Coordinates of N, CA and C and ligand atoms in Angstrom, one line a residue:
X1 N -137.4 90.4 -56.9 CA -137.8 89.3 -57.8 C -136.8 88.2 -57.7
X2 N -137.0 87.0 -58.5 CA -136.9 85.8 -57.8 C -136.6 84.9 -59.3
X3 N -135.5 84.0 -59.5 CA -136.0 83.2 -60.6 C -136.5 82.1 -60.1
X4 N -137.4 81.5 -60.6 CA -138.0 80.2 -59.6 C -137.7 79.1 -60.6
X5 N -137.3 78.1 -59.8 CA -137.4 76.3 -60.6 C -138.3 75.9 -61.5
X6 N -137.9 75.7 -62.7 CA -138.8 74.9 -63.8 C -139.1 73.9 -63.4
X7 N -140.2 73.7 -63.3 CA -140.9 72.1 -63.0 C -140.8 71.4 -64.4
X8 N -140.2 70.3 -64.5 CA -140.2 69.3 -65.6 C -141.1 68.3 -65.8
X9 N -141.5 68.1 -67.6 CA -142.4 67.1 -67.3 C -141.7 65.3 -66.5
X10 N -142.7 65.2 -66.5 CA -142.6 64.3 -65.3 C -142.9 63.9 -63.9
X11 N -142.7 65.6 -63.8 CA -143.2 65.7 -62.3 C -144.7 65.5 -62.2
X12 N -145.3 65.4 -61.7 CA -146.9 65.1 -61.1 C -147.6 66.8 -61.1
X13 N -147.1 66.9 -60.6 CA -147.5 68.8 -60.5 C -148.2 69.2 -61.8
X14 N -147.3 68.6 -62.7 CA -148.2 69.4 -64.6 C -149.1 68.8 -65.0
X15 N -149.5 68.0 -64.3 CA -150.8 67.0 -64.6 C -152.2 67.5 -63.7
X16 N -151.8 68.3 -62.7 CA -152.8 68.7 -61.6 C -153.9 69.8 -62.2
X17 N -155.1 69.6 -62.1 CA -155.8 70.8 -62.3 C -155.6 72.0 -60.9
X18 N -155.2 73.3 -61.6 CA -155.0 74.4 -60.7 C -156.5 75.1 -60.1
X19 N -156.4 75.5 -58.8 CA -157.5 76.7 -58.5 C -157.5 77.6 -58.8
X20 N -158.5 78.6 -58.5 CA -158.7 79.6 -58.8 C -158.2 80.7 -57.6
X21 N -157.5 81.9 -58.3 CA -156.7 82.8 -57.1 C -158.2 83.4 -56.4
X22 N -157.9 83.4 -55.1 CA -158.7 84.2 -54.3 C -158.5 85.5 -53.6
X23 N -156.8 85.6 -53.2 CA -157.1 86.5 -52.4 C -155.4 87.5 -53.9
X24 N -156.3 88.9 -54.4 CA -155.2 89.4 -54.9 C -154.5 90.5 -53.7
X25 N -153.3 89.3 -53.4 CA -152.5 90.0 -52.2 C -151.1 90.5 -52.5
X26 N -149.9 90.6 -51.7 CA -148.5 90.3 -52.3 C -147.9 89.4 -52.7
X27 N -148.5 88.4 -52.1 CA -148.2 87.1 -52.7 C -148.6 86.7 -54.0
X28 N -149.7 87.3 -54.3 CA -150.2 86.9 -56.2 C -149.0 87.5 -56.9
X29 N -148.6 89.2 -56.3 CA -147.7 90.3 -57.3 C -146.7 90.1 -56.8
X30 N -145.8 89.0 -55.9 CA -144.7 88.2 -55.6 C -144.4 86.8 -56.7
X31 N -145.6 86.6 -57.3 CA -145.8 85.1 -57.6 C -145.3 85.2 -58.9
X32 N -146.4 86.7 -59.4 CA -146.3 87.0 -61.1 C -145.2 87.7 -61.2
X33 N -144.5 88.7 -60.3 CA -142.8 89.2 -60.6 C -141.7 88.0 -60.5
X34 N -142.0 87.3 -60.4 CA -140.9 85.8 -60.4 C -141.3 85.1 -61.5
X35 N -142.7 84.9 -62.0 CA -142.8 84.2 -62.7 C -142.2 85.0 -64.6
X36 N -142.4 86.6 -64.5 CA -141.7 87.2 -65.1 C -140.4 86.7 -65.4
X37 N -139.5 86.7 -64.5 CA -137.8 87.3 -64.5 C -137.7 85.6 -65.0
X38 N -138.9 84.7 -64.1 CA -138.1 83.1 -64.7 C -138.5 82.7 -66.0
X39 N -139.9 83.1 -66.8 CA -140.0 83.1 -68.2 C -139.1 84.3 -69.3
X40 N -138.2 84.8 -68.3 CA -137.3 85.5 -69.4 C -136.1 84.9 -69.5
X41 N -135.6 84.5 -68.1 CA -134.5 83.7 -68.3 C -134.6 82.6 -69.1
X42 N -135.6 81.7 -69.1 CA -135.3 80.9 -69.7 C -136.0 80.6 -71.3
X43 N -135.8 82.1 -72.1 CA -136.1 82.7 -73.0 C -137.8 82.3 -73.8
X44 N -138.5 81.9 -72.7 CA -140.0 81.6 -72.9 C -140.9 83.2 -73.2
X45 N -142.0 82.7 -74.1 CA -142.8 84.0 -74.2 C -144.1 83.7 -73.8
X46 N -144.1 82.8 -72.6 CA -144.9 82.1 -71.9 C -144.9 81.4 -70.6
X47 N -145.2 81.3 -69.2 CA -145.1 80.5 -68.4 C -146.5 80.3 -67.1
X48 N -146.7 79.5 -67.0 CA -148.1 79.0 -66.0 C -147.6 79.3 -64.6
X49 N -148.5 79.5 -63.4 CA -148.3 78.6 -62.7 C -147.7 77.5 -62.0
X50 N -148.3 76.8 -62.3 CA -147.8 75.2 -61.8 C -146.4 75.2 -62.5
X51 N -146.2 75.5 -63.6 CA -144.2 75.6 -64.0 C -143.5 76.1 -63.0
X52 N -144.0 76.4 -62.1 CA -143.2 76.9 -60.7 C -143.6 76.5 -59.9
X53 N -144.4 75.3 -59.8 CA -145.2 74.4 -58.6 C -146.4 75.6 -57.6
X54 N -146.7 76.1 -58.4 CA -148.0 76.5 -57.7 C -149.1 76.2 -58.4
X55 N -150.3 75.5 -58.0 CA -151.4 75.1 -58.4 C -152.6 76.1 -58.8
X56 N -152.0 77.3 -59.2 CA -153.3 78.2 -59.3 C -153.4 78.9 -60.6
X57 N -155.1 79.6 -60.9 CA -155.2 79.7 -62.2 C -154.3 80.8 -62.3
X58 N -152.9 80.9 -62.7 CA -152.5 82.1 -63.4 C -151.4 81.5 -64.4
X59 N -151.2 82.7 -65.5 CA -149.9 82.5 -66.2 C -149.8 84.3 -66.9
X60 N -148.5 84.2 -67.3 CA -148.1 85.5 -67.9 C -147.6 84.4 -69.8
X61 N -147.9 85.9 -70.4 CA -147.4 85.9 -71.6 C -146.6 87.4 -72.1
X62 N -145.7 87.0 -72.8 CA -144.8 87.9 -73.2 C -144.4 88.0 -75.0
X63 N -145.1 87.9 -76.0 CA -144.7 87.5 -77.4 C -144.0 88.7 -78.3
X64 N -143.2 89.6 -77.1 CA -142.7 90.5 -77.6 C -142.9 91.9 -77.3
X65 N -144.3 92.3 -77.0 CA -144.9 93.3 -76.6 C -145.5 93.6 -75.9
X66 N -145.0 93.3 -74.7 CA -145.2 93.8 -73.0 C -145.6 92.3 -72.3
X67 N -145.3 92.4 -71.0 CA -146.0 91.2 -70.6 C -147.5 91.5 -70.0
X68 N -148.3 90.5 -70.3 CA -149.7 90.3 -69.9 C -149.9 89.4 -68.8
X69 N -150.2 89.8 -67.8 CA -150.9 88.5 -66.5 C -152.4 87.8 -66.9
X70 N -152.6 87.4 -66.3 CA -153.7 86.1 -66.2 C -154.2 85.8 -65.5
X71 N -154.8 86.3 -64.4 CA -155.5 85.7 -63.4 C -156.4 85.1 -63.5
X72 N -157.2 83.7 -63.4 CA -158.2 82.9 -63.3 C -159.0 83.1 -65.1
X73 N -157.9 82.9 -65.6 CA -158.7 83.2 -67.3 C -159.8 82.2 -67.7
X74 N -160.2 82.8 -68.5 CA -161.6 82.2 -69.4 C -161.9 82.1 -70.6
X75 N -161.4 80.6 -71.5 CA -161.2 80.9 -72.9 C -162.8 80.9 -73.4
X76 N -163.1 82.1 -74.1 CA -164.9 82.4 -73.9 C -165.5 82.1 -75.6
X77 N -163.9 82.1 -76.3 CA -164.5 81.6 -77.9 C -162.8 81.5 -78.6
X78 N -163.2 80.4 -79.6 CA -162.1 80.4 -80.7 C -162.6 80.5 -82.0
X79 N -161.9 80.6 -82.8 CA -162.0 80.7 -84.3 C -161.0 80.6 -85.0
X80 N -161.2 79.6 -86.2 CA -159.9 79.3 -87.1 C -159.0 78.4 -86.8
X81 N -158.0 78.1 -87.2 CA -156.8 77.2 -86.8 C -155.7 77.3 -87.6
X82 N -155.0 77.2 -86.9 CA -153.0 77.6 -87.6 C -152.7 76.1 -87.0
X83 N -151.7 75.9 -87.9 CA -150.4 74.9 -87.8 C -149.3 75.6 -87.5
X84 N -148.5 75.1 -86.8 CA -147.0 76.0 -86.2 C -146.1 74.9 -84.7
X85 N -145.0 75.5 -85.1 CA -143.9 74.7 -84.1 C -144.3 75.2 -82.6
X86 N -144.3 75.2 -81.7 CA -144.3 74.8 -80.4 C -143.5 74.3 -79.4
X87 N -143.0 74.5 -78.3 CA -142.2 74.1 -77.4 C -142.8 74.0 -75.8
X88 N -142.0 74.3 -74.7 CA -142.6 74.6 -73.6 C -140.8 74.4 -72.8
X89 N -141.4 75.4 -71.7 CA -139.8 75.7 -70.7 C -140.0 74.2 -69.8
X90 N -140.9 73.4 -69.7 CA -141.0 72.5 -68.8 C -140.8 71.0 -69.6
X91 N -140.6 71.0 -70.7 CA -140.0 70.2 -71.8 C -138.7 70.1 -72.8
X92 N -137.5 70.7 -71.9 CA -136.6 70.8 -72.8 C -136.5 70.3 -73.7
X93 N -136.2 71.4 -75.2 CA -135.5 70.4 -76.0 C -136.3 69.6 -77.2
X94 N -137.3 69.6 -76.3 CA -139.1 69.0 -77.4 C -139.8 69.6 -78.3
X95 N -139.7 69.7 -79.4 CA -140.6 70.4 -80.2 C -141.5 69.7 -80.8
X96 N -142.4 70.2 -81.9 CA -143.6 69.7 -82.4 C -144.0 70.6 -83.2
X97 N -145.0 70.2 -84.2 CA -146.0 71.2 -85.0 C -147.7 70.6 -84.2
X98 N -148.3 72.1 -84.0 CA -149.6 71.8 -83.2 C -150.5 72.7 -84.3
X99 N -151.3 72.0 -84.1 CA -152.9 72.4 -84.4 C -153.6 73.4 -83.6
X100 N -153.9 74.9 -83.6 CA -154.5 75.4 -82.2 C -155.5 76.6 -83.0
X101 N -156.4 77.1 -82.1 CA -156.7 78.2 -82.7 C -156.2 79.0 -83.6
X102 N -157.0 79.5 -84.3 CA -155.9 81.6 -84.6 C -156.7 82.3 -84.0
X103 N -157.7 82.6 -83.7 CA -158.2 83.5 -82.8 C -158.9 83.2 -81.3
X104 N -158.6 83.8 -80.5 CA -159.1 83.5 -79.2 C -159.1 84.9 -78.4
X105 N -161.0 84.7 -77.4 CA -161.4 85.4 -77.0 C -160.9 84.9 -76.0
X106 N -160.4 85.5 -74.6 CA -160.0 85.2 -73.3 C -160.5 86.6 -72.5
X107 N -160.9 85.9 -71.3 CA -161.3 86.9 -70.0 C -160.4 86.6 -69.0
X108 N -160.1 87.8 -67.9 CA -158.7 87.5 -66.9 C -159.4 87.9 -66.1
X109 N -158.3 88.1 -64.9 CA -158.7 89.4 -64.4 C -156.7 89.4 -63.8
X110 N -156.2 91.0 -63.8 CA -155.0 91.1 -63.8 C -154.8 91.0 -62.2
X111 N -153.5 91.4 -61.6 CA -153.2 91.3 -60.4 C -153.9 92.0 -59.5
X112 N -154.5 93.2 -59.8 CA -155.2 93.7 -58.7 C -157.0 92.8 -58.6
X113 N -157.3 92.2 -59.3 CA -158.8 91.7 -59.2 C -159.7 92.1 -60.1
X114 N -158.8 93.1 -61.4 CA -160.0 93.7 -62.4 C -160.2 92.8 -63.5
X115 N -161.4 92.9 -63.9 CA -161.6 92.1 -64.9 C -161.0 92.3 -66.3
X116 N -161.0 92.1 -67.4 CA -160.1 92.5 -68.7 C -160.8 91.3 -69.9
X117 N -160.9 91.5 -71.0 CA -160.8 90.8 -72.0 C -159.7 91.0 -73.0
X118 N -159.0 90.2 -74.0 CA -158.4 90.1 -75.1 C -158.9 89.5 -75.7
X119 N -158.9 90.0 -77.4 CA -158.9 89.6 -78.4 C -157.6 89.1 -79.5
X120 N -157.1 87.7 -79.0 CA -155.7 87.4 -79.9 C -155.8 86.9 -80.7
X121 N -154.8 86.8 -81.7 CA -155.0 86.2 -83.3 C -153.4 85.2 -83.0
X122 N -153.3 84.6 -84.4 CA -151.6 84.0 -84.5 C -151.0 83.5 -83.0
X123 N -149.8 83.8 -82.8 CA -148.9 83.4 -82.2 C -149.6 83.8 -80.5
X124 N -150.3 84.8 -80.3 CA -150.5 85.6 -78.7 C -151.9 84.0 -78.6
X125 N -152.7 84.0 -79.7 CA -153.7 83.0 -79.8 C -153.6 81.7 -79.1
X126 N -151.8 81.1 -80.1 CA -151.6 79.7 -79.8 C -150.8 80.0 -78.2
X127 N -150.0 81.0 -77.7 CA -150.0 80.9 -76.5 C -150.1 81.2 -75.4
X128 N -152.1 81.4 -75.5 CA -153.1 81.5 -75.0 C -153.5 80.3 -74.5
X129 N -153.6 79.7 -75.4 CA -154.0 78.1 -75.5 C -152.9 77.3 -74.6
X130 N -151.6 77.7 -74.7 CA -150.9 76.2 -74.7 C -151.0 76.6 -72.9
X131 N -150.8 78.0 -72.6 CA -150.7 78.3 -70.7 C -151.6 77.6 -70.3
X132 N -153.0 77.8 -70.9 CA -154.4 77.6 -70.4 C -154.1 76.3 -70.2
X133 N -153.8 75.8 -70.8 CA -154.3 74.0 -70.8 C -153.3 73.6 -69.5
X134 N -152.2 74.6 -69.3 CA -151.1 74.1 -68.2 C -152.4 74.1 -66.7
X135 N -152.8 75.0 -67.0 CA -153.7 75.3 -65.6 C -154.7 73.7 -65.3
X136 N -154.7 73.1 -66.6 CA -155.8 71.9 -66.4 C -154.9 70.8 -66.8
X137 N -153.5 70.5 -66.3 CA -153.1 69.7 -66.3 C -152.6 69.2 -67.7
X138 N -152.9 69.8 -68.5 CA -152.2 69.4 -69.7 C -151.2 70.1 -70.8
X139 N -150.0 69.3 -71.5 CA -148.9 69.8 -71.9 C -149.3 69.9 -73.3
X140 N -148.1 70.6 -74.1 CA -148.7 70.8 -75.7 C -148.8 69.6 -75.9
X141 N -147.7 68.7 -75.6 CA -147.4 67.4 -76.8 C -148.6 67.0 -76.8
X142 N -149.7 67.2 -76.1 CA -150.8 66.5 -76.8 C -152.0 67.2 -77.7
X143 N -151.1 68.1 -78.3 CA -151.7 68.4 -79.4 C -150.5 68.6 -80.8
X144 N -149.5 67.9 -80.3 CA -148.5 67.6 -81.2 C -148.7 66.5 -82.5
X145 N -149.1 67.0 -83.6 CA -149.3 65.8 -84.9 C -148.2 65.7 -85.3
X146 N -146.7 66.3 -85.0 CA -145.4 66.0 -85.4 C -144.3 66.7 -84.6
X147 N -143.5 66.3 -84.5 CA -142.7 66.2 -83.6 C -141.4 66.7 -84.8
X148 N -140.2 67.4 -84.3 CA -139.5 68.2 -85.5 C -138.7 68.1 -84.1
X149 N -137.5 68.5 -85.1 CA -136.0 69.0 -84.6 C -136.0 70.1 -83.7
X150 N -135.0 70.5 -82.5 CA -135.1 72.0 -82.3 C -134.4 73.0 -83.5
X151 N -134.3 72.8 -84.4 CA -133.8 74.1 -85.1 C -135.0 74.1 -86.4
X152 N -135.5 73.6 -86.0 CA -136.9 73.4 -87.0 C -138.3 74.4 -86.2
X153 N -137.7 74.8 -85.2 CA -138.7 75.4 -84.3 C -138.4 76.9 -84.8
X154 N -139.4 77.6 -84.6 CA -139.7 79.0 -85.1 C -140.8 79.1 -84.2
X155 N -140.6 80.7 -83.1 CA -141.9 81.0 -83.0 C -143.0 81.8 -83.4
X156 N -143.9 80.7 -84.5 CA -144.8 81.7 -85.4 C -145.8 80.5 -85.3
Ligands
LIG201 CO1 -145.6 75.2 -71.5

């Protein structure tokens, strides 16, 4: 395993809509063991894709209780909405309060090609949402209605 380069906003890459993985090879379970070790270093409970300059639907989440992969996900329903602070490893330093779901139905399918559903509520919900949107080119801040200090940040 591998830590790989944070892509920063700015770059062109976080703007790109990603494809969809086709072939689950060693390269996908090369892609997601790196993308692990580099969303722990750099103490994220979240990281895409394209955050490491690859254009494809994947992202892992980690909010404490194991990590989850993502392959080519499908947000299939929401419900409700929370307010809460927000960040991103590709935005040092930037926080915000966002608007996002509380509940979200998602379809994957994991590293080997199987399909899977979750059902998340709170915090796994909001980032559900914030990876997803990385895959279609877009960052939290634009669902940021306020913008806060980093020690104003909590993740809940
Ligand atoms: Co992010």
């Amino acid at each position: 395993m591998a830590i790989r380069n944070i892509v920063k906003e700015g770059d062109p890459v976080l703007n790109k809509i990603c494809r969809p993985v086709e072939k689950f090879d060693n390269r996908l379970a090369v892609l997601l063991d790196d993308m692990y070790e580099t969303m722990k270093s750099g103490d994220g409970v979240g990281l895409a894709a394209p955050q490491v300059g690859i254009l494809r639907r994947v992202f892992i989440i980690d909010i404490g209780e194991g990590v989850t992969e993502f392959v080519n996900p499908k947000i299939e329903s929401t419900r409700g909405t929370q307010e809460g602070s927000e960040g991103c490893l590709s935005c040092p330093g930037e926080f915000g309060i966002t608007v996002r779901p509380m509940y979200v139905t998602v379809t994957a399918q994991n590293r080997y090609g199987d399909q899977f559903s979750v059902n998340a509520e709170g915090l796994y919900a909001k980032a559900i949402c914030h990876e997803n949107d990385h895959l279609d080119g877009i960052l939290f801040k634009e669902h940021v209605i306020r913008k806060i200090e980093p020690h104003e940040f909590d993740e809940q």
